[in-house]
Every structure is written in structure tokens, then in C-alpha cells.
Short mmCIF file of C-alpha atoms and ligand atoms in Angstrom, two decimals:
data_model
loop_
_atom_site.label_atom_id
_atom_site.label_comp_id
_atom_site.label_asym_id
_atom_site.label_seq_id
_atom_site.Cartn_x
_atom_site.Cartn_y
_atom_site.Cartn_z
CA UNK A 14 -49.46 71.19 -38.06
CA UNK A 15 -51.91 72.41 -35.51
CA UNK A 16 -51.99 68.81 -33.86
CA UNK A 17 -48.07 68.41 -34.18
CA UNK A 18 -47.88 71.53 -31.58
CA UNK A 19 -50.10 70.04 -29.44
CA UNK A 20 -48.51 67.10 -29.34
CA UNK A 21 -45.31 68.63 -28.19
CA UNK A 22 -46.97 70.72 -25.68
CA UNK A 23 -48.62 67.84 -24.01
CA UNK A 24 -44.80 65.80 -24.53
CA UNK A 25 -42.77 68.55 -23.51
CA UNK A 26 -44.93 69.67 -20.49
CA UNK A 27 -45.39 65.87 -19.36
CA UNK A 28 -41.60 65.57 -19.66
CA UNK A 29 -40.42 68.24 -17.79
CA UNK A 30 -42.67 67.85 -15.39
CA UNK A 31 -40.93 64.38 -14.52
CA UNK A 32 -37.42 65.86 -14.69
CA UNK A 33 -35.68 65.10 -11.75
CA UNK A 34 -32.86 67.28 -11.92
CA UNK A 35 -31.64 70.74 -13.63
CA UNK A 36 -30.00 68.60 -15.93
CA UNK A 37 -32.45 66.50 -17.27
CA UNK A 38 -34.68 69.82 -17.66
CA UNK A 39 -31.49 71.42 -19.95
CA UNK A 40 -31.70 68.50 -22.06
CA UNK A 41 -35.57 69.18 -22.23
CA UNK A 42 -34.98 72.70 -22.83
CA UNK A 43 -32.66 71.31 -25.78
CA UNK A 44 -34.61 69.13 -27.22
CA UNK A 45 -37.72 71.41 -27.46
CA UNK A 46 -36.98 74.45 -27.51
CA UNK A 47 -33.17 74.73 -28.94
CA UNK A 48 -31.56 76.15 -32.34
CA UNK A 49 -32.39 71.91 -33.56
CA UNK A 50 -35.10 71.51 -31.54
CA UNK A 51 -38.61 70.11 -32.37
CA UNK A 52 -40.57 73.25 -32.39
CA UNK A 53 -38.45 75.09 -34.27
CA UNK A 54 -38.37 72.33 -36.54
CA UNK A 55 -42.13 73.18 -36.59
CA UNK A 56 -41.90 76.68 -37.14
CA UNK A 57 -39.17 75.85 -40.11
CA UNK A 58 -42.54 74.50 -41.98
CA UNK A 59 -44.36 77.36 -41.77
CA UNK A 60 -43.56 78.64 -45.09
CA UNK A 61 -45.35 76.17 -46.78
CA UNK A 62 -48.79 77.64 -45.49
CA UNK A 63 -50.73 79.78 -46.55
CA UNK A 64 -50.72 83.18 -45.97
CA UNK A 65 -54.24 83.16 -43.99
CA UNK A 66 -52.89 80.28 -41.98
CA UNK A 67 -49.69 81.78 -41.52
CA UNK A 68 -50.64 83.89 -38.76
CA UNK A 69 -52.54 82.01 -37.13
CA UNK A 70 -50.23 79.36 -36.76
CA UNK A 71 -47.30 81.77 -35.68
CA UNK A 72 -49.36 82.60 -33.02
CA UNK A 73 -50.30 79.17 -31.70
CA UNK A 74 -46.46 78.58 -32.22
CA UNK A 75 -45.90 81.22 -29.87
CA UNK A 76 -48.43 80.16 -26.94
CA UNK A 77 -46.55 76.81 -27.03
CA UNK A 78 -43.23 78.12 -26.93
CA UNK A 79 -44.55 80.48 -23.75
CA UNK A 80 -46.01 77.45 -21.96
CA UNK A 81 -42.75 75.77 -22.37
CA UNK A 82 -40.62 78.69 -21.32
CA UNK A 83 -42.72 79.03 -18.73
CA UNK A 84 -43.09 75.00 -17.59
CA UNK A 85 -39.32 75.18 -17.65
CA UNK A 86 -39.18 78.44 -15.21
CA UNK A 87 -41.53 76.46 -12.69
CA UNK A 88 -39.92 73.46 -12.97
CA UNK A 89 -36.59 74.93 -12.58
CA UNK A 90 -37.41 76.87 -9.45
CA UNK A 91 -38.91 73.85 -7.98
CA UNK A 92 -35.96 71.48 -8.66
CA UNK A 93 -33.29 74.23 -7.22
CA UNK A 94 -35.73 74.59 -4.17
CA UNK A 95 -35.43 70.75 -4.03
CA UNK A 96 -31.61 70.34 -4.32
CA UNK A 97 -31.18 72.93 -1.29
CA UNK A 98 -33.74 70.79 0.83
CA UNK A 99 -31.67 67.74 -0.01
CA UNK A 100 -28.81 69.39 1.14
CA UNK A 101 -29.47 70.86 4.16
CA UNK A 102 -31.11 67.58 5.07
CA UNK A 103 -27.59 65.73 4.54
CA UNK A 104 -25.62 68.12 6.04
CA UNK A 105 -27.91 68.19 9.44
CA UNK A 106 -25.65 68.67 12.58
CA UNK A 107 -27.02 67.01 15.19
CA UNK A 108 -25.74 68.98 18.28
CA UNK A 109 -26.75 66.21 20.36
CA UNK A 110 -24.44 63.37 19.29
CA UNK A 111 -21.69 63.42 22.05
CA UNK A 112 -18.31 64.87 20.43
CA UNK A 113 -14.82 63.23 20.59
CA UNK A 114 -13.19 63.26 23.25
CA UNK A 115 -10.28 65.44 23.83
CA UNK A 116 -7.53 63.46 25.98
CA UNK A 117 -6.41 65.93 28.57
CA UNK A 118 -3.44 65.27 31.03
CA UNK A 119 -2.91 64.28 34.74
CA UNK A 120 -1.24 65.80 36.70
CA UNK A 121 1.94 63.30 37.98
CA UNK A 122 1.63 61.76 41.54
CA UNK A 123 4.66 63.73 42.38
CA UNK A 124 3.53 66.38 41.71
CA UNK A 125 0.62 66.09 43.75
CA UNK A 126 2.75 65.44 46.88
CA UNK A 127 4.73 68.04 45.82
CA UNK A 128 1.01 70.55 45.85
CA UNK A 129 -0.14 69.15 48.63
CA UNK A 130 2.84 69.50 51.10
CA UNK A 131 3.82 72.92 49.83
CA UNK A 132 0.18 73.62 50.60
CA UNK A 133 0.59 72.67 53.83
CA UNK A 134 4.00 74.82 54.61
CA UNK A 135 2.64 77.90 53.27
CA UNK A 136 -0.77 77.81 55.04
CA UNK A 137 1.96 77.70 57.90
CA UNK A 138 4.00 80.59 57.22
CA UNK A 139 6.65 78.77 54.66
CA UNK A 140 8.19 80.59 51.98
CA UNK A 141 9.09 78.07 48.88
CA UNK A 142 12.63 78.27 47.47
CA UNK A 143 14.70 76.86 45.01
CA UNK A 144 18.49 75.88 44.68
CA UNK A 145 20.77 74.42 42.23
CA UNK A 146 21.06 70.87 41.16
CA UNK A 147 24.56 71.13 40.28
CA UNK A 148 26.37 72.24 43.74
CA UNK A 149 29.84 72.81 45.74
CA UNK A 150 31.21 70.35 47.88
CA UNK A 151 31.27 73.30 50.13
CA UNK A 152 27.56 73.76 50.45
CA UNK A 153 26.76 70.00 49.88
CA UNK A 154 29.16 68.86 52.67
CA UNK A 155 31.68 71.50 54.46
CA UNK A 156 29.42 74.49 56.07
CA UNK A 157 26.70 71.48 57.00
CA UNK A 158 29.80 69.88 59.32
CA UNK A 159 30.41 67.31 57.02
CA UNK A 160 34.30 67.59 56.73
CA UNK A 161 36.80 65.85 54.14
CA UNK A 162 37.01 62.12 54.63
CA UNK A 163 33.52 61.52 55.85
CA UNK A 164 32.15 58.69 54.81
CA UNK A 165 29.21 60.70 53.01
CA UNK A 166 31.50 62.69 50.84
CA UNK A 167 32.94 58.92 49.54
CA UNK A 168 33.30 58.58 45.54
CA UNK A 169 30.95 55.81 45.94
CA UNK A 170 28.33 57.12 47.10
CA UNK A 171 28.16 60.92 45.30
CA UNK A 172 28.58 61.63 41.63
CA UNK A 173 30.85 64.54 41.53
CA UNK A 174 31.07 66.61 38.64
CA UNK A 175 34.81 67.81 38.58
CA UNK A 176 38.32 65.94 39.16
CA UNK A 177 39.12 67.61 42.18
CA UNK A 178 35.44 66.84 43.86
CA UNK A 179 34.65 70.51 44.25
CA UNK A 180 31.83 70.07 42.46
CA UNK A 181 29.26 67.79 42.42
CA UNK A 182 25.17 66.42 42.24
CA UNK A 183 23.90 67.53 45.48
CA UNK A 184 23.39 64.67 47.80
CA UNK A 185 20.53 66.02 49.84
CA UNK A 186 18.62 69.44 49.68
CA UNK A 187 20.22 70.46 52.90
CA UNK A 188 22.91 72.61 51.03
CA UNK A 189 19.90 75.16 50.56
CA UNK A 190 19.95 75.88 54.40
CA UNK A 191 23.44 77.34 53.95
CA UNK A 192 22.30 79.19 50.49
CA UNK A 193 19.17 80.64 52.29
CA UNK A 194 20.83 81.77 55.73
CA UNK A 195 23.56 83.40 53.97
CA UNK A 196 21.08 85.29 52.17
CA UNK A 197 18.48 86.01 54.75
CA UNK A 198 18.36 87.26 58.25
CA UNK A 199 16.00 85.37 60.92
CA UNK A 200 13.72 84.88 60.93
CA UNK A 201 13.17 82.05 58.54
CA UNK A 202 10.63 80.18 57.52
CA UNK A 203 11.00 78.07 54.07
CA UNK A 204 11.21 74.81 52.57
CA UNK A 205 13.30 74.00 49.45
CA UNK A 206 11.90 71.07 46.97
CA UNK A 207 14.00 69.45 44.66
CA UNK A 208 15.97 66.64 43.05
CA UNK A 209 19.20 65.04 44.34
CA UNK A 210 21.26 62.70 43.08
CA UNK A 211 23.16 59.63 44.91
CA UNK A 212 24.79 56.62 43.29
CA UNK A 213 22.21 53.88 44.35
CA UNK A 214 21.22 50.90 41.87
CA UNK A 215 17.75 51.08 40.74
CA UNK A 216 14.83 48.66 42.80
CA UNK A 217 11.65 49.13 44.18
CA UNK A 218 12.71 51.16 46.84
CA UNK A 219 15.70 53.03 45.39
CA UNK A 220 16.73 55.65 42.67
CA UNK A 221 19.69 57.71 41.62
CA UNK A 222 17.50 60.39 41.29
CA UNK A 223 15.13 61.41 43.49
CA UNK A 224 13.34 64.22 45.29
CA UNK A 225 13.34 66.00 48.84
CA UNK A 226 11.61 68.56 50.72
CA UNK A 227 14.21 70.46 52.59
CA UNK A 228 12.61 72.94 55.80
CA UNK A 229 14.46 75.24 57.94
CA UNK A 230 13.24 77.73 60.94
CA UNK A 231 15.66 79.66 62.61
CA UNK A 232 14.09 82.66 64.58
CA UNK A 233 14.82 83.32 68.52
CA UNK A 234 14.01 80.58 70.81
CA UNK A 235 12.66 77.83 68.47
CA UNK A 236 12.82 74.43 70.47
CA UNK A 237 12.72 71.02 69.73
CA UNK A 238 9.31 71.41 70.38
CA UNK A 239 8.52 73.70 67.54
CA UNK A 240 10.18 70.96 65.10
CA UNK A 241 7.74 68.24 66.60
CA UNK A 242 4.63 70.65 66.73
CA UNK A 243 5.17 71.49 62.64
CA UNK A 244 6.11 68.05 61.72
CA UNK A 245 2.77 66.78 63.45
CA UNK A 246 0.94 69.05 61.64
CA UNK A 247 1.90 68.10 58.49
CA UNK A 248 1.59 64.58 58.99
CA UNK A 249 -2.28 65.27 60.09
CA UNK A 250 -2.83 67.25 56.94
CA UNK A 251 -1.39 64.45 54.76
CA UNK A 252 -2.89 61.39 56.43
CA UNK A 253 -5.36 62.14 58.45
CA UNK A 254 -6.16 63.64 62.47
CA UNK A 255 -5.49 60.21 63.73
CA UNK A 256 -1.87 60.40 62.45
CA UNK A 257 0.90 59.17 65.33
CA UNK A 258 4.54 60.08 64.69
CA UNK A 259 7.46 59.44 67.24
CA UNK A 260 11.15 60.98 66.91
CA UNK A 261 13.75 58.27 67.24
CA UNK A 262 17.32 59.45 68.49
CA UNK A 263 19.42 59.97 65.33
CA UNK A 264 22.72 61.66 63.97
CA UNK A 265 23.00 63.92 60.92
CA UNK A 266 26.38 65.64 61.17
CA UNK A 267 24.51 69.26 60.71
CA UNK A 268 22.01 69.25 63.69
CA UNK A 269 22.37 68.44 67.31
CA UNK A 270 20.40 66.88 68.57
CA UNK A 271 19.13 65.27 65.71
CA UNK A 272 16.19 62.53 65.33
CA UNK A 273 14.58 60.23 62.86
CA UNK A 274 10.62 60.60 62.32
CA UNK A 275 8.43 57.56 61.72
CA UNK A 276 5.03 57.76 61.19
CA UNK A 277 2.88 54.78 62.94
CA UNK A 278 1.83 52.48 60.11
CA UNK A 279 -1.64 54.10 58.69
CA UNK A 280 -2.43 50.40 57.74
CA UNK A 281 -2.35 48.42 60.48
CA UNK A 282 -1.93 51.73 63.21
CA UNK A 283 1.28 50.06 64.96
CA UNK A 284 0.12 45.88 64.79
CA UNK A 285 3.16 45.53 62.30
CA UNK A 286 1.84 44.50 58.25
CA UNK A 287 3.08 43.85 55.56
CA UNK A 288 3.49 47.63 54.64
CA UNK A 289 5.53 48.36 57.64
CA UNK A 290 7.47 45.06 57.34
CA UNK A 291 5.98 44.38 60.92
CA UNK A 292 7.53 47.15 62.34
CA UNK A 293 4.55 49.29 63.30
CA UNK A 294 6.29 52.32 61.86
CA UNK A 295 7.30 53.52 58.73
CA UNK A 296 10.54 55.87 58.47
CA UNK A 297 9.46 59.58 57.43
CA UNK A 298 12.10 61.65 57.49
CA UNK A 299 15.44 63.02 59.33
CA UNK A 300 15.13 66.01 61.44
CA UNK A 301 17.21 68.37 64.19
CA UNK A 302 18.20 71.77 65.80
CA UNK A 303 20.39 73.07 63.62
CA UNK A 304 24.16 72.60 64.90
CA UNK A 305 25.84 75.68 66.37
CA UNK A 306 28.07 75.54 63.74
CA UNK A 307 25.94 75.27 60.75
CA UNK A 308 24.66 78.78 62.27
CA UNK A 309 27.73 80.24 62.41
CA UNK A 310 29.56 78.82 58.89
CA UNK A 311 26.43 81.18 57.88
CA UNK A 312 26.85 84.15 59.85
CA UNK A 313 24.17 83.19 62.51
CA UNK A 314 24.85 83.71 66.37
CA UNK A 315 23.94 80.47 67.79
CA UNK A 316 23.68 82.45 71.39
CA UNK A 317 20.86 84.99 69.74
CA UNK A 318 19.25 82.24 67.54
CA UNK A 319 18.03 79.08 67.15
CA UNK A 320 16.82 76.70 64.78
CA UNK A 321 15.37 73.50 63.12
CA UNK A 322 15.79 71.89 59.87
CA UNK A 323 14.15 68.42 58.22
CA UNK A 324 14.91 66.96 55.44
CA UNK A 325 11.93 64.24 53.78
CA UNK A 326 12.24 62.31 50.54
CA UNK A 327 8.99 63.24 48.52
CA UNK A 328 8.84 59.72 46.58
CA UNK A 329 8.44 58.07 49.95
CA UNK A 330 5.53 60.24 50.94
CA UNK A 331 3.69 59.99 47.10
CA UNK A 332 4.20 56.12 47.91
CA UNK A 333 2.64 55.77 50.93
CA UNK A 334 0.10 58.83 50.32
CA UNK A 335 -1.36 57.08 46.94
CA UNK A 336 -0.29 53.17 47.84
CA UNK A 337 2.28 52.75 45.14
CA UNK A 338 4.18 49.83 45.87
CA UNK A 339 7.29 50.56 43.25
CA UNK A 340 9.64 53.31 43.49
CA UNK A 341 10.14 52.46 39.65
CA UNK A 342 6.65 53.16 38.50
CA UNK A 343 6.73 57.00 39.30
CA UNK A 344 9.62 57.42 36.90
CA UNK A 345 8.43 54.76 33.73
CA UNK A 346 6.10 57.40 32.74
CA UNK A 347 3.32 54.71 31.89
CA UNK A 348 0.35 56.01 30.62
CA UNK A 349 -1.63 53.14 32.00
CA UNK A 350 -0.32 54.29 35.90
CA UNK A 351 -0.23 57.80 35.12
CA UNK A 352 -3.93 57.66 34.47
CA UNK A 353 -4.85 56.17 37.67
CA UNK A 354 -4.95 59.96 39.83
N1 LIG B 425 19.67 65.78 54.54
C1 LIG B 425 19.32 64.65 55.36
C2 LIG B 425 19.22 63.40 54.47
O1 LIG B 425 19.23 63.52 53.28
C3 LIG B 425 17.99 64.86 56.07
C4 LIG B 425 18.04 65.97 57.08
C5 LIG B 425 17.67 67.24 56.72
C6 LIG B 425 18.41 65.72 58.37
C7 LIG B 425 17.70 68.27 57.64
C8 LIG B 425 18.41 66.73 59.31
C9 LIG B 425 18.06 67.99 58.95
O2 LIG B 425 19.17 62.30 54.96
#
């Protein structure tokens, strides 16, 4: 009996020390120790000794069970301690690998124009402001001197919004010069950004929808000089010191004396290329005083005041400020050109 104890304290102890996991040692635990298990199998025998034996066997019984409670306490602390390692080893973060990516917007090359000349009128005294989209004939057309029957106000060229042609898209941002001098006493100082709408087909160069920077001064004394002096200075800002722009006679129905403004071709600086269609110049933008009576449709005395007022399409300037060659592409909204600024 004595050697059958030993033998299952060398089997047991031999065994759990190989067990490679908490459940392996349970079964161990089982088979040894448990209700079935082979010492107490062991210890079912003892009443078949003797009763000097008896004791002494109980008591070797006993050591064996301790060493195996105890093997199993070891065993078990070591394998939990082992698991843990494991883990934390898989589950390493390595704060090193470089993370994904998070895909973060552009802003739109209009809207870059649209930052940079704003920029550029404020840090010159501009206030920014904003009109409607949806306008009256009235401000669109009548108080800028643009009476019934001319040719602007034609069906074919404006989309108007109600029978009687009251109402319409605005044309041209100009309608915010009447808005803001019947609002505001000189002087003023402000440009007005935003869409208009004319009934052009769609190519490179042309859109039913686009946008304009409209700018009016109107203070005592301004000059024709003034107008040239602000437009210079934004054309410097925008392309450069060397910048060359020239005023070309012109006439807009709401100033007098009005002008066109080209910019000398920043390609080939007046040779004539294939961006300036050999011209030399490139068209910027219409310009004038603002006619005596524009000023007084508002309220203004054209003997106390004077003004100025431009008008620029924004597209134009985005195109030749970031060499986009299609009027098209700034409205597709393709990722793959959007990216590019
Ligand atoms: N509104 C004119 C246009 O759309 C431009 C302009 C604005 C001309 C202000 C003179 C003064 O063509």
C-alpha cells in the first residue's frame, strides 16, 4: 500500500507538473484527488489493515494528499500567471505603427477665390454683404437704368420667376448696390459675393449659374482714379506686383463713364498665347462711376456724392488664379479635381 502512494505521488506530481493549462490540472485534480479518484481509492483499502498499520498509513495518506494539494496550488498560480503573460503579449499595442488615415476635406477652389479676394477688400476697408438670389425686376434692372425693353431684361436671356416678369434670378450682383445705398448713408465701402443666374448653355467657358463679386464706393469726391487705384491693388494681391491692367472704354447702362478691365496675360505678359487667345489680355471685369441716376433712384445727391462700382465673375478669376482650363470642372464636384488644392 505504502508503494501504491508513492507511486501516485511521483505520477501525480510528474503530471501536473506538465499540465499546460488550468484545465488539464482540473482533470488532474479529478483524477487524483476527487470523490472517484485514485487516492481515495487508496484510502477506501485501509480497513483491511491492521490496526497498528492503520495509523500509520492514514498519515502517509495524508502527506500525499498535502503534496498534491499543494503541487496543484503552485501549479495553478503558475499557469494563471502564464495565461496573463500570453495575453498581454497578444494584445501589445504598438503605438508606433502609423494609424489610418482619416480623409479630411478641401476646401473648393471657389471658395478659395472667394477667401482670398474678400481678404483683400477688407484689409482695404470693405465691408462684406449679402443679397437675395431670388430678386425684383426693379432692383435687377429699373433703379440700375436698365428700363423695360432693354435688350438685357429679354426672356431669353433671364429666367424670371413670375408671369408678369416682376420677379426673377438676378442677372448680375449689381442689384445689391441699390439694396445697400438705400440702406446706408455714404460713405460706403462693401462688396457683395454671390450667385446669379443667366440662361447660357453649358461649355467650357459658360454656366447658368455662376458667381460675382459685386463692389461699390460712394463717399465725397471718389474719382475714376480711386476705381483704378483699388482695382490695381487687387489684381497685385491676386497675381503678383508685376500685375498690368488697362481700362478699355465700355457701357453698362448703370455707370457713366463706364470701362472694361483686362488684366495683361500673366502667361505670356502681353506676347499673345494660347491662354489669352493671342490677345495679350485677358477680360477681368466691368467697372464705372456710378450713373447720376443710379444715385438718385437711391436717395443719393449726385452733386454731394460720388461713386464707383465693379462687378467681376469669381469663376473667371479661380480659373485663371489656379489654371483650370474648364468652367465645367468647378461644378462636377470630382473628387479626383477637388483634391488637387
Ligand atoms: N453687372 C455687370 C455685369 O454683370 C458688371 C458691372 C458691375 C459693371 C458694376 C459696372 C459696374 O456685367
Amino acid at each position: 500500500m505504502k508503494e501504491q502512494l508513492e507511486q501516485i505521488r511521483l505520477q501525480a506530481l510528474t503530471a501536473m507538473d506538465e499540465a499546460k493549462d488550468a484545465a488539464e490540472l482540473d482533470a488532474l485534480r479529478v483524477r487524483f484527488l476527487g470523490k472517484k479518484g485514485e487516492l481515495t481509492a487508496v484510502l477506501k483499502q485501509m480497513g483491511k489493515l491492521s490496526a497498528e498499520e492503520r495509523p500509520i498509513m492514514g498519515q502517509a495518506a495524508n502527506a500525499v494528499r498535502a503534496a498534491l494539494e499543494e503541487k496543484l496550488e503552485q501549479r495553478k498560480t503558475e499557469l494563471q500567471a502564464a495565461a496573463l503573460e500570453a495575453q498581454l503579449k497578444a494584445e501589445k499595442l504598438d503605438v508606433t505603427i502609423p494609424g489610418t488615415p482619416v480623409a479630411t476635406g478641401y476646401k473648393h477652389p471657389m471658395t478659395k477665390a472667394l477667401d482670398e479676394a474678400t481678404d483683400i477688400f477688407v484689409s482695404m476697408g470693405f465691408t462684406i454683404v449679402e443679397g437675395p438670389e431670388v430678386e425684383l425686376a426693379d432692383y435687377n434692372f429699373t433703379k440700375l437704368n436698365t428700363e423695360e425693353g432693354h435688350p438685357a431684361r429679354d426672356r431669353s436671356d433671364t429666367f424670371y420667376i413670375t408671369e408678369d416678369d416682376s420677379v426673377l434670378l438676378r442677372t448680375q450682383t449689381s442689384p445689391m448696390q441699390i439694396r445697400v445705398m438705400e440702406q446706408m448713408k455714404p460713405p460706403i465701402r462693401i462688396i457683395a459675393p454671390g450667385r446669379v443666374f443667366r440662361k447660357d448653355e453649358v461649355d467650357a467657358t459658360h454656366s447658368p449659374m455662376f458667381h460675382q463679386i459685386e463692389g461699390l464706393v460712394v463717399d465725397e469726391g471718389i474719382t475714376m482714379g480711386d476705381l483704378k487705384g483699388t482695382l490695381e491693388m487687387l489684381v497685385k494681391k491676386l497675381y503678383g506686383e508685376d500685375s498690368v491692367i488697362r481700362l478699355r472704354p465700355h457701357h453698362f447702362p448703370f455707370t457713366e463713364p463706364s470701362c472694361e478691365v483686362d488684366i495683361q496675360c500673366f502667361k505670356c505678359h502681353g506676347e499673345g498665347c494660347s491662354t489669352c487667345k493671342g490677345e495679350g489680355w485677358i477680360e477681368l471685369l466691368g467697372a464705372g462711376m456710378v450713373h447720376p441716376k443710379v444715385l438718385r433712384n437711391c436717395g443719393v445727391d449726385p452733386d454731394e456724392y460720388s461713386g464707383f462700382a465693379f462687378g467681376f465673375g469669381l469663376e473667371r478669376l479661380a480659373m485663371g488664379r489656379f489654371k483650370i482650363s474648364d468652367l465645367r470642372l468647378i461644378f462636377e464636384n470630382d473628387i479626383r479635381f477637388l483634391e488637387q488644392f
